[in-house]
Short mmCIF file of C-alpha atoms and ligand atoms in Angstrom, two decimals:
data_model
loop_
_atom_site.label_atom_id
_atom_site.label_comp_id
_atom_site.label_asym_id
_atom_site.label_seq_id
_atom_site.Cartn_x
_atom_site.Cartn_y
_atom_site.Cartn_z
CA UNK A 1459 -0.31 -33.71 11.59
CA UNK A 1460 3.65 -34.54 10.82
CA UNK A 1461 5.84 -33.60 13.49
CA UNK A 1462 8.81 -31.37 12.92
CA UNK A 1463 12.18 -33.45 14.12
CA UNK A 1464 14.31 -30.80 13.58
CA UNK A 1465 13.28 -27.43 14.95
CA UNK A 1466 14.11 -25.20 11.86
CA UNK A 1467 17.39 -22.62 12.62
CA UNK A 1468 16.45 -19.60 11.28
CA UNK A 1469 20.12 -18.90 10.87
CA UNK A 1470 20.18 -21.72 8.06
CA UNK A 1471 17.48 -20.14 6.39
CA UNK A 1472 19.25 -16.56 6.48
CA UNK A 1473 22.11 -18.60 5.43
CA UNK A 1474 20.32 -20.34 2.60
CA UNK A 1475 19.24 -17.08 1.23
CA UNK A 1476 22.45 -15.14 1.57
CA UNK A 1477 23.82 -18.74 -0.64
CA UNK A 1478 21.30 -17.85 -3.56
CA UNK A 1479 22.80 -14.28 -3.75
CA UNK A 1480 26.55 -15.69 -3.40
CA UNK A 1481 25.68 -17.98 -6.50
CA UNK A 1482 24.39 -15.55 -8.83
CA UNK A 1483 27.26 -13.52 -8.14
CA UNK A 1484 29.49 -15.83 -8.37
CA UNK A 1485 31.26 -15.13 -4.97
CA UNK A 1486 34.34 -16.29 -4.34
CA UNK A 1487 34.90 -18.82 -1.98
CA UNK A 1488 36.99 -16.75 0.60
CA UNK A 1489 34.55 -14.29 1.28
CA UNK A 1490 31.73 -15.93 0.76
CA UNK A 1491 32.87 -18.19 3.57
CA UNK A 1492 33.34 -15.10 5.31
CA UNK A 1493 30.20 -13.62 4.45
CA UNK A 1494 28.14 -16.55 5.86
CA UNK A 1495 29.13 -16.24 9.20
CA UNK A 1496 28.43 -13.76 11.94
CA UNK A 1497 31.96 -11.26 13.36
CA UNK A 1498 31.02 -11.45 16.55
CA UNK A 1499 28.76 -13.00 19.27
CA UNK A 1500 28.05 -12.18 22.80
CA UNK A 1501 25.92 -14.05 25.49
CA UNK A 1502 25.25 -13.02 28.78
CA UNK A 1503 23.89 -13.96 32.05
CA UNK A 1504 23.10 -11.63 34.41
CA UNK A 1505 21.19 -11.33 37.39
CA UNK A 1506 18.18 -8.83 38.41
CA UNK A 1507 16.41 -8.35 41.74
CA UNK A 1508 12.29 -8.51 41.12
CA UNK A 1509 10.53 -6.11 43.12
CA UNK A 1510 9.71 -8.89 46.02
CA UNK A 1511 13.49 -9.19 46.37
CA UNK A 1512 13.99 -12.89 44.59
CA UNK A 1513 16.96 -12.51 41.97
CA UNK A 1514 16.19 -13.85 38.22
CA UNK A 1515 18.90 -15.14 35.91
CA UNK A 1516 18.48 -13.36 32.70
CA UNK A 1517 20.53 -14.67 29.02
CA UNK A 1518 21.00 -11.70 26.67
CA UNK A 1519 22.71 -11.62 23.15
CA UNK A 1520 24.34 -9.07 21.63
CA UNK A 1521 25.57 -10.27 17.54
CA UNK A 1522 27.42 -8.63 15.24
CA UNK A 1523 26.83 -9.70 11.31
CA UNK A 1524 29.22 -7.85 9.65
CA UNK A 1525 31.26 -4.33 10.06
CA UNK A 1526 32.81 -3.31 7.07
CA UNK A 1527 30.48 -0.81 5.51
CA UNK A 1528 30.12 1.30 9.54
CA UNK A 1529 29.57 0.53 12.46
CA UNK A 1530 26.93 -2.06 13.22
CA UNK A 1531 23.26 -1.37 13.79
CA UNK A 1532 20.25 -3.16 14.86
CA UNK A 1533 17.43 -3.63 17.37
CA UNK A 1534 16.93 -5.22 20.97
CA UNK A 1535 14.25 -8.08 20.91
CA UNK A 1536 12.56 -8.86 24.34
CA UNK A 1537 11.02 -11.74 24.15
CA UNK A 1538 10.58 -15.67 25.21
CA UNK A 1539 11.48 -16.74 21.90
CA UNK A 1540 14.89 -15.50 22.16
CA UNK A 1541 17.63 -17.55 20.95
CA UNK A 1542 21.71 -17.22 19.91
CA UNK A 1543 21.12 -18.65 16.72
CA UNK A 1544 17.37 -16.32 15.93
CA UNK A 1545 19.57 -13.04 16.80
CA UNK A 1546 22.11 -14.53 14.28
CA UNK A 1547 19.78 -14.35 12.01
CA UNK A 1548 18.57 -10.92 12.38
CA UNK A 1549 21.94 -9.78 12.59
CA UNK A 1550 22.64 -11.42 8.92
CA UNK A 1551 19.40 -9.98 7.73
CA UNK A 1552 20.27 -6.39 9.44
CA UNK A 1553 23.95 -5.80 7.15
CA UNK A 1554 21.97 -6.93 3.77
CA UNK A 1555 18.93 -4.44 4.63
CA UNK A 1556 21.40 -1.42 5.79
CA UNK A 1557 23.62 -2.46 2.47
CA UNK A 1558 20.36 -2.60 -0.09
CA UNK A 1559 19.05 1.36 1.41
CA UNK A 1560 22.65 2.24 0.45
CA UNK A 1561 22.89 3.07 4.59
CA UNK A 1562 26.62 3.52 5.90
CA UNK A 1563 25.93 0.50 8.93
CA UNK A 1564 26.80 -2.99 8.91
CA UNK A 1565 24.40 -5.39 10.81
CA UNK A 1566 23.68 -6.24 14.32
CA UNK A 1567 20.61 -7.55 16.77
CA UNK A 1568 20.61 -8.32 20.37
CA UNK A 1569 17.87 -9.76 22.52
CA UNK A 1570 17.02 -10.55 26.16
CA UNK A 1571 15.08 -13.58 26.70
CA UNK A 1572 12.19 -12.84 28.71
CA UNK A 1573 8.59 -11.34 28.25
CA UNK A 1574 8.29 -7.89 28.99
CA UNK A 1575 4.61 -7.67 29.80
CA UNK A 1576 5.16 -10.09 32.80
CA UNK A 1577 7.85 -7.53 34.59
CA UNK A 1578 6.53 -4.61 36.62
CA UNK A 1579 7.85 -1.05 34.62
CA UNK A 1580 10.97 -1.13 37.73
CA UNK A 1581 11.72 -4.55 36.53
CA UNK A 1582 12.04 -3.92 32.82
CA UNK A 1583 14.08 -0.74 33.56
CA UNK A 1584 16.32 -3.06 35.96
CA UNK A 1585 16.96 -5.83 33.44
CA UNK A 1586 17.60 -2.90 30.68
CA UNK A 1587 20.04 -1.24 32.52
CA UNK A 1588 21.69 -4.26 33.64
CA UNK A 1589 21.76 -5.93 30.25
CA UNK A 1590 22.66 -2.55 28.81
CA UNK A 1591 25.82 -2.83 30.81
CA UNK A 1592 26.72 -6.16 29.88
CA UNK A 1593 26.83 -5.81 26.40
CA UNK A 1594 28.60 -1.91 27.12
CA UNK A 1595 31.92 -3.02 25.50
CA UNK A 1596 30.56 -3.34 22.06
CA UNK A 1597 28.34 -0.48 21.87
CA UNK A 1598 28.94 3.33 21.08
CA UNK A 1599 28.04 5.72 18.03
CA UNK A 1600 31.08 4.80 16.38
CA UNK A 1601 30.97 0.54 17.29
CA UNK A 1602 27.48 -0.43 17.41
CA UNK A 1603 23.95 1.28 17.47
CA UNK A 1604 21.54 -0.67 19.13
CA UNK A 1605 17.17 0.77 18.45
CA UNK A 1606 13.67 -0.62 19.51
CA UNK A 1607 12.75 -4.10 18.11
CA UNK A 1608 9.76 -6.76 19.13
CA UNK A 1609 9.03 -5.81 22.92
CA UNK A 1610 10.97 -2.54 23.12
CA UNK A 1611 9.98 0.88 22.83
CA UNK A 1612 11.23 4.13 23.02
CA UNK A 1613 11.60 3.97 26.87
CA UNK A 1614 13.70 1.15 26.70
CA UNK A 1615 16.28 2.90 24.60
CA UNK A 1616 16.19 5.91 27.02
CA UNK A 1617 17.21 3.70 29.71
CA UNK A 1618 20.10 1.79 27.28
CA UNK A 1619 21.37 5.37 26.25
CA UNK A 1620 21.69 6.89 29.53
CA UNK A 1621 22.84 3.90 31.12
CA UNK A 1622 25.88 3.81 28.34
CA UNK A 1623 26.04 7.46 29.16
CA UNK A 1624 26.28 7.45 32.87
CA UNK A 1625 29.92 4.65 32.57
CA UNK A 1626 30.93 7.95 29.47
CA UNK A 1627 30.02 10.13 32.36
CA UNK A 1628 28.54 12.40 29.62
CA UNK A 1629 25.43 11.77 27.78
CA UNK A 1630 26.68 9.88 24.27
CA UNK A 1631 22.65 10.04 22.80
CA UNK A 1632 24.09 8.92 19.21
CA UNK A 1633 25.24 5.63 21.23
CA UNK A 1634 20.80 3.93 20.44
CA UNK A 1635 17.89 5.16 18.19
CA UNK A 1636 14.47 4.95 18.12
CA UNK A 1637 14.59 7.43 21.66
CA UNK A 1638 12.15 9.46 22.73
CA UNK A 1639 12.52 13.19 20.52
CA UNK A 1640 12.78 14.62 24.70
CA UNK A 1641 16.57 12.96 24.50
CA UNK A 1642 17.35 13.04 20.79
CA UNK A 1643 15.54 10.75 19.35
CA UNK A 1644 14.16 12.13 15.55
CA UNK A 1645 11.08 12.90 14.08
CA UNK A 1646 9.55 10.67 12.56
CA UNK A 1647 11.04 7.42 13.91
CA UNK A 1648 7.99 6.00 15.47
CA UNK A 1649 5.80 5.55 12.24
CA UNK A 1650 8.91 5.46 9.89
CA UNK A 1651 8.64 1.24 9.16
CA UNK A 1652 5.10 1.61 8.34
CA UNK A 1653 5.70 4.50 6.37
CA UNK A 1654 8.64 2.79 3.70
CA UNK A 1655 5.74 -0.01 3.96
CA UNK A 1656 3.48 2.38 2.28
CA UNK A 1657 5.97 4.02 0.47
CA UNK A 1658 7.04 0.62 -1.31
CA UNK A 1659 3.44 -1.00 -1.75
CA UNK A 1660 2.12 2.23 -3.55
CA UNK A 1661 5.84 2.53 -5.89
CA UNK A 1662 5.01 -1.80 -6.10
CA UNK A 1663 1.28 -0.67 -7.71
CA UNK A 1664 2.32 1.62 -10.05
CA UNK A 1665 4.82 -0.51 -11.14
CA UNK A 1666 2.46 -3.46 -11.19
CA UNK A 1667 0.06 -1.77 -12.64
CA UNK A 1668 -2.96 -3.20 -11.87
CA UNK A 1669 -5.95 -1.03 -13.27
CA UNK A 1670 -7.54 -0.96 -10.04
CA UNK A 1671 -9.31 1.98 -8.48
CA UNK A 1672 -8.88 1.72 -4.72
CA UNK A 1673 -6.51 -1.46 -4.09
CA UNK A 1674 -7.63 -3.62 -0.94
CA UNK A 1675 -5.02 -4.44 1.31
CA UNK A 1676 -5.27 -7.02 4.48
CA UNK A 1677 -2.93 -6.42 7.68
CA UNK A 1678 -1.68 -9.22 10.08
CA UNK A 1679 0.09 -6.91 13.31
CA UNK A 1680 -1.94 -3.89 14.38
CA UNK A 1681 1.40 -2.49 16.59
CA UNK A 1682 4.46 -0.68 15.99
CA UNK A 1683 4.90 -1.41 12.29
CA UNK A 1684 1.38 -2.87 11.02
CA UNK A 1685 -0.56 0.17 12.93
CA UNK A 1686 1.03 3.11 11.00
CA UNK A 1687 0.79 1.35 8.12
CA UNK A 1688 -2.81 1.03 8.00
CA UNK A 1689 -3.14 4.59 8.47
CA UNK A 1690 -0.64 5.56 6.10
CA UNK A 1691 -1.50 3.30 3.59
CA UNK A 1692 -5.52 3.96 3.76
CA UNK A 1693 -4.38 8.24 3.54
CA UNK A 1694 -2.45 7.09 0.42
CA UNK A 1695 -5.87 5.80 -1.11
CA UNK A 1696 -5.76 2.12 -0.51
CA UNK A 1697 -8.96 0.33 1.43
CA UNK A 1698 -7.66 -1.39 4.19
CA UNK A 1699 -10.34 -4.38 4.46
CA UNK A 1700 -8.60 -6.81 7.15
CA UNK A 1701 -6.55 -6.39 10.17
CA UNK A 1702 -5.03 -9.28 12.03
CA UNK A 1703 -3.28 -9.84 15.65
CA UNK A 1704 -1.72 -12.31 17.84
CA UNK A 1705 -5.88 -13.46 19.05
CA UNK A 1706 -7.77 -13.34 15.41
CA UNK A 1707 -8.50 -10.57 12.67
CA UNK A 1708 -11.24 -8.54 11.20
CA UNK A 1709 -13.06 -8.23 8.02
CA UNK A 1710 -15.17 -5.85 6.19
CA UNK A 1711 -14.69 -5.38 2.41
CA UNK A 1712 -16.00 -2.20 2.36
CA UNK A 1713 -13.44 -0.92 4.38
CA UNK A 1714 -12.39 -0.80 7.98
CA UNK A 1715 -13.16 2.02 9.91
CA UNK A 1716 -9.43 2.40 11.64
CA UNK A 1717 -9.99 5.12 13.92
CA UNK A 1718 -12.45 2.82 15.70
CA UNK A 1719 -10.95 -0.28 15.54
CA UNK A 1720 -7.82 1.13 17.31
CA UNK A 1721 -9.78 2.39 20.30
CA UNK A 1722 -11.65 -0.89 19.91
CA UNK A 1723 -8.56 -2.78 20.54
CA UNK A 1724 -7.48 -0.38 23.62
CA UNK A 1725 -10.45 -1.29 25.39
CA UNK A 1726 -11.00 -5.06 24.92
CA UNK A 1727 -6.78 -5.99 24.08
CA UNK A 1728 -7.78 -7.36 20.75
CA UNK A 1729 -9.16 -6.74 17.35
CA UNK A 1730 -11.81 -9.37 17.14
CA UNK A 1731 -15.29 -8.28 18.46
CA UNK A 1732 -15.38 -5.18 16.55
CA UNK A 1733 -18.96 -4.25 15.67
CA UNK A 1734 -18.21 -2.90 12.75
CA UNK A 1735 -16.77 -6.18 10.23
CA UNK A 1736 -16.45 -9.79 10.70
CA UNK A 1737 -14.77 -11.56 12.99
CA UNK A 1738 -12.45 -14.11 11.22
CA UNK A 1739 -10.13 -16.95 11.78
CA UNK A 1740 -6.24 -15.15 12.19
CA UNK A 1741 -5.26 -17.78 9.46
CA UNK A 1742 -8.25 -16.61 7.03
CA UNK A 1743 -6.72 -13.59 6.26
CA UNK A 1744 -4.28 -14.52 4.11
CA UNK A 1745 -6.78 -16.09 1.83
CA UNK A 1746 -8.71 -12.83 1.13
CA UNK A 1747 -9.08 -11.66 -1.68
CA UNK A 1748 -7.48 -8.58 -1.44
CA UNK A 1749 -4.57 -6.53 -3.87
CA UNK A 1750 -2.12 -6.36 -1.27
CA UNK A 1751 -1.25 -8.05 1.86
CA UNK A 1752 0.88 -7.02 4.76
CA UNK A 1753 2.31 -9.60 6.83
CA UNK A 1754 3.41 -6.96 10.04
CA UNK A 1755 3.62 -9.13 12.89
CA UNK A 1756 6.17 -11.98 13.47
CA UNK A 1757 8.67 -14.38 11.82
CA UNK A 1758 7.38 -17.64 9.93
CA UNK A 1759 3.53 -16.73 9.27
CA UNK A 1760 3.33 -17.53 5.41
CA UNK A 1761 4.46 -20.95 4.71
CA UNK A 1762 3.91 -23.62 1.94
CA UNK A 1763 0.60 -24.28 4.24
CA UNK A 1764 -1.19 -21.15 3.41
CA UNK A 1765 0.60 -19.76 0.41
CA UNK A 1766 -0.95 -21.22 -2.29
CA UNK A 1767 -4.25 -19.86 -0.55
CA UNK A 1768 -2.94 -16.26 -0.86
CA UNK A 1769 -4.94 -14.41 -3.64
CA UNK A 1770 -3.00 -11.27 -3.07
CA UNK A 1771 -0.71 -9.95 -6.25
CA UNK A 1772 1.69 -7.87 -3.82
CA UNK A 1773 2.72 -8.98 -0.77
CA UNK A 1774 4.76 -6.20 0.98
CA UNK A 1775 6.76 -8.57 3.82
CA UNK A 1776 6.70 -5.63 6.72
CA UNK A 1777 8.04 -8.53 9.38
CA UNK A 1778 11.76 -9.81 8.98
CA UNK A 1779 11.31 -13.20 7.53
CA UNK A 1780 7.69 -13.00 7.61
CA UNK A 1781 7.68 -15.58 4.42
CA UNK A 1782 9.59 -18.73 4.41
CA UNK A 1783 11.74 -19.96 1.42
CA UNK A 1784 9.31 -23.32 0.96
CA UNK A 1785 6.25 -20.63 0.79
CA UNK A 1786 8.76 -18.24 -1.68
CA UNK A 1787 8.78 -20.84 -4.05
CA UNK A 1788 5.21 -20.92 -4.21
CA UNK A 1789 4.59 -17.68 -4.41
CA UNK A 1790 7.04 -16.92 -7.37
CA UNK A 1791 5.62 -19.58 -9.19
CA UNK A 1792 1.60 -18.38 -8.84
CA UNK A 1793 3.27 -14.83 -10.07
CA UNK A 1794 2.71 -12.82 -6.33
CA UNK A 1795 5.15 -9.37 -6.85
CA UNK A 1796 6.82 -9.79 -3.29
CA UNK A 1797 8.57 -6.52 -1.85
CA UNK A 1798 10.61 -8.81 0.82
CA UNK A 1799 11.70 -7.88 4.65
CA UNK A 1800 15.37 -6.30 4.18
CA UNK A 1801 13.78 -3.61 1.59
CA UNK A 1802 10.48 -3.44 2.65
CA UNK A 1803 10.60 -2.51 6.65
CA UNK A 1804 13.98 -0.92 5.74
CA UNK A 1805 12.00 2.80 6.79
CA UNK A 1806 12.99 2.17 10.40
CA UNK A 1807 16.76 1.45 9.85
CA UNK A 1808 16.94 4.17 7.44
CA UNK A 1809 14.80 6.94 10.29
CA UNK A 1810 17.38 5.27 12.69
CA UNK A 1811 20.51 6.56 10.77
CA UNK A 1812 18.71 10.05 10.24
CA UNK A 1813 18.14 10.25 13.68
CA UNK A 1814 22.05 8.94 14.73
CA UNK A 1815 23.30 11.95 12.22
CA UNK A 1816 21.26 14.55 13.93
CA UNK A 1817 22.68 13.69 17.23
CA UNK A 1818 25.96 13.76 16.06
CA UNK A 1819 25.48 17.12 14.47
CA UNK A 1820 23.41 18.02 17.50
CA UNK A 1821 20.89 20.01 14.55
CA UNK A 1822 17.50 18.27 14.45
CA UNK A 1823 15.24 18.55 10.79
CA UNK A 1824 11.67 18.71 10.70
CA UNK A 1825 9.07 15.86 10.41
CA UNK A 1826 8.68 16.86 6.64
CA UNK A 1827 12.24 16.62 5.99
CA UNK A 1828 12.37 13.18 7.57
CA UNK A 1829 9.93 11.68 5.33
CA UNK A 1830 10.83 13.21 2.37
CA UNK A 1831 14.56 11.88 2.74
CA UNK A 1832 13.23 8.29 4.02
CA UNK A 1833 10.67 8.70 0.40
CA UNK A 1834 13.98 9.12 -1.45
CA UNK A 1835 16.47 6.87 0.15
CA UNK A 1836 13.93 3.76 -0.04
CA UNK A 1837 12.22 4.50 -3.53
CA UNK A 1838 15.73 4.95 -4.79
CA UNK A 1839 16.66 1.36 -3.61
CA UNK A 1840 12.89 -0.14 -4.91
CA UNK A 1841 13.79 0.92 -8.26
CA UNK A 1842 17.90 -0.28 -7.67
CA UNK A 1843 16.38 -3.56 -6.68
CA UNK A 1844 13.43 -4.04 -9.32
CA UNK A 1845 15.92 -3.05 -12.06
CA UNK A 1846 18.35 -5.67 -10.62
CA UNK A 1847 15.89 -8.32 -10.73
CA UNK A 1848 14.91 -7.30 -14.59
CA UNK A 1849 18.17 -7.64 -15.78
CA UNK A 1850 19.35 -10.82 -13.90
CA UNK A 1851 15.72 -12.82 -14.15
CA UNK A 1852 15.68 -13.43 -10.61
CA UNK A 1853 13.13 -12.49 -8.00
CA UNK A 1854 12.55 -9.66 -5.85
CA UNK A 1855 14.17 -10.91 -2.68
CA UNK A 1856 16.78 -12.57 -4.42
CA UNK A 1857 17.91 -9.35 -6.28
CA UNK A 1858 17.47 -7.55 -2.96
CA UNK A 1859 20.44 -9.92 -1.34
CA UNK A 1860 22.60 -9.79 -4.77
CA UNK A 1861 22.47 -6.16 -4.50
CA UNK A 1862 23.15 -6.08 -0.62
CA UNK A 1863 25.33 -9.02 -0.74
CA UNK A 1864 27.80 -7.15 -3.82
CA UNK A 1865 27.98 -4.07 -1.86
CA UNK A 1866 29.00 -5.59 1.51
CA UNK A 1867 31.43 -8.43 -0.64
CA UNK A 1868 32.72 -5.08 -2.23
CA UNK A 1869 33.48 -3.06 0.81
CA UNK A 1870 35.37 -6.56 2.22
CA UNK A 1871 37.54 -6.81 -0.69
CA UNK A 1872 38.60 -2.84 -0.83
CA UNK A 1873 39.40 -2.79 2.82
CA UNK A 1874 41.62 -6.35 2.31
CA UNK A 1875 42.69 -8.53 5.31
CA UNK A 1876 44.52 -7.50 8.11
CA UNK A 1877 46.98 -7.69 9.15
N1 LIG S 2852 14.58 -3.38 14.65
C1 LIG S 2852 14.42 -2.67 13.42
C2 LIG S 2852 14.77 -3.57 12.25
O1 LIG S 2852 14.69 -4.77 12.34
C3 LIG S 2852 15.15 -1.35 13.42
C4 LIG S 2852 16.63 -1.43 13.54
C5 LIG S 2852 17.31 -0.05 13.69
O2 LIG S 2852 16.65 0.97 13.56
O3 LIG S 2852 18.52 -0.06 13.94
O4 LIG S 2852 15.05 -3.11 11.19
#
C-alpha cells in the first residue's frame, strides 16, 4: 500500500474548491485573495482539573471564515482529530453553506481537541465552560453563534450559553443554537440536518427522474444526522436497505426494519449483529446497489478508492466533505447526481438561524412551522443551485460554491474597504 508523505490539509482542499468557483466567476484578484483566507483565528490552551484532581492541558479553536453577510455561525467539534487548519476548513465551508440557503450568517467552527466519551459528564461540563470562556470575546448573538457539531449535543450548548450568560450577568440564549427547547432552543433543531437530507434526496428524485417505485437508499452514520434521516427518508417512501457506523454496517434489500435496529444498536453499541439483515464489511456499502446513498458520518469516506465502486445515481453528501475532489471527478464522469455537503446538511444551519430569531423575538413557532420554513428555504436553494449548474455546465457542487461564493464576493464589494 503507498504511503501518504504529505498528510492532506483539508484547508487546501476547501481552498481548491472555493478556486473552481473563483474561476468560473471570474473573481477578481483582490477579493478572491481575500476570499481564500480565513478573518480570524483563535487558539487556546487552557487548563481543567479531572475529577481525581490532576490538571489537563486542553487546545481549543475558535475560526472565523468570513463576516460580511452577519455575524458568523458554526458548530463546536469535540474530538481527537482536532486541528487549526481542519476548523479552517469548516469555517470556509460554513460562510458558502449559510450564503447558498440565502441565510443572513457568515461562517465559523471551533473545536476542542479531546474525546468526549473518555471525560466523566463533570469533566466535559468543566472543559465546556472553561473553553466557553476562552473563546468569550468573539462570541455573542450579534458576533458569532456557535451550535452542536461532531461530539456535542444539546447539553453542551446549555453549558456554552449560560456560561456566556453568567460574564452578561443576564441570560443572552440567542448567544448558541442547537439548545435544549427548556432554554430556547427551537423545535425542530434536533432532526432538522436529516430532515433537508430528505428534503433534498426526494426534490434530487423527482428531478432525476428515475422511474423507480420505492428508491433504495444505503446510510453510513446512524447518529445525529444519519439517524433522522433514515426515518425521515423511509416515512417519505424510500427503502432504506443499509445502515453503516464507525464498527461495520447492515444489509437487507428488502428493507431494514429501523425501529429495531436502533434499539439493536442501544444494547450492543453497534449496528452489526442485527438478526434481522446481513452483516457487511463498513466499506461494502458503498458498492450496493442501491438509488441513493447517504454518506452521514465523517470527513474523507468516498475517495478515488471506492468511487468508481459506487452504483448509486444520487449521492446526497449529509457529512461536510464527506467526498473528496479525486473521488468528485470520478463520480461526475460515471454520471452520479451529487447533492454536495454545503447544500445538502444545510437543514441544521438553516433550524439554527430559526431558532437564533425566536430568541431574539423571545416568540417561539410550532414544530410544523419549523419544517415547513426549513422545506422552503432549502428547496428554494436546490432549485437556485440546479438551475445554476444548467445554465453554466458545471456540476452540482461547483454551482453550489459559484452561487455561495457570488453572494459573499457581492456583499464584500458593497460594503468596500475600510477604512
Ligand atoms: N455543525 C453544523 C454544521 O456543520 C451546524 C452549524 C450551526 O447550526 O450553526 O452545519
Amino acid at each position: 500500500m503507498a504511503v501518504e508523505l504529505q498528510p492532506r490539509s483539508a484547508f487546501a482542499i476547501a481552498q481548491r474548491r472555493f478556486d473552481a468557483a473563483a474561476d468560473v466567476l471570474g473573481l477578481p484578484d483582490d477579493t478572491r485573495r481575500l476570499l481564500r483566507e480565513v478573518k480570524r483565528e483563535l487558539t487556546v490552551h487552557f487548563p481543567v482539573r479531572h475529577d481525581d484532581g490532576s490538571v489537563h492541558l486542553y487546545t481549543g479553536f475558535r475560526v472565523q471564515h468570513n463576516i460580511n453577510r452577519g455575524p458568523a455561525k458554526g458548530g463546536i467539534r469535540y474530538s481527537p482529530d482536532v486541528t487549526l487548519d481542519l476548523i479552517k476548513a469548516l469555517a470556509m465551508s460554513m460562510t458558502w453553506k449559510c450564503a447558498v440557503v440565502g441565510i443572513p450568517y457568515g461562517g465559523a467552527k471551533g473545536g476542542v481537541v479531546v474525546d468526549p466519551r473518555r471525560l466523566s459528564r463533570s469533566e466535559l461540563e468543566h472543559v465546556t465552560r472553561r473553553y466557553a470562556t476562552e473563546i468569550a470575546l468573539l462570541i455573542g448573538p450579534e458576533k458569532d453563534i456557535p451550535a452542536p457539531d461532531l461530539g456535542t449535543t444539546p447539553e453542551v450548548m446549555a453549558w456554552i450559553m449560560d456560561t456566556i450568560s453568567m460574564h452578561a450577568g443576564h441570560s443572552v440564549t440567542a448567544s448558541v443554537t442547537g439548545k435544549p427547547v427548556e432554554v430556547g432552543g427551537s423545535e425542530g433543531r434536533q432532526e432538522a440536518a436529516g430532515r433537508g437530507v430528505t428534503y433534498l434526496t426526494v426534490e434530487a428524485l423527482k428531478y432525476l427522474n428515475l422511474g423507480e417505485e420505492t428508491p433504495t437508499v444505503a446510510i453510513q452514520g446512524f447518529g445525529k444526522v444519519g439517524l433522522p434521516a433514515a426515518r425521515l427518508l423511509h416515512r417519505a417512501g424510500l427503502r432504506v436497505v443499509a445502515v453503516g457506523d464507525s464498527k461495520g454496517a447492515v444489509y437487507n434489500p428488502d428493507g431494514l426494519d429501523l425501529e429495531a435496529l436502533e434499539e439493536h444498536r442501544k444494547v450492543r453499541g453497534e449496528v452489526s449483529g442485527f438478526k434481522k439483515a446481513e452483516d457487511i464489511a463498513g466499506q461494502e456499502l458503498f458498492g450496493l446497489p442501491v438509488t441513493v446513498l447517504v454518506p452521514a458520518a465523517v470527513e474523507g469516506q468516498i475517495t478515488e478508492h471506492n468511487a468508481p465502486r459506487i452504483r448509486a445515481r444520487l449521492i446526497t453528501e449529509a457529512a461536510n466533505a464527506a467526498i473528496d475532489p479525486q473521488a468528485d471527478a470520478i463520480l461526475n464522469e460515471r454520471g452520479v447526481f451529487v447533492v454536495p455537503d454545503i447544500l445538502a446538511n444545510a437543514g441544521g444551519v438553516i433550524v439554527s438561524y430559526f431558532e437564533w430569531v425566536q430568541d431574539l423575538q423571545a416568540f417561539f413557532w410550532e414544530e410544523e412551522e419549523i419544517n415547513t420554513k426549513l422545506h422552503h428555504v432549502i428547496t428554494r436553494a436546490f432549485y437556485e443551485v440546479l438551475h445554476t449548474s444548467v445554465n453554466r455546465q458545471v456540476d452540482m457542487r461547483t454551482a453550489a460554491y459559484v452561487l455561495a461564493v457570488q453572494r459573499v464576493a457581492n456583499a464584500t464589494t458593497v460594503r468596500g474597504i475600510y477604512p
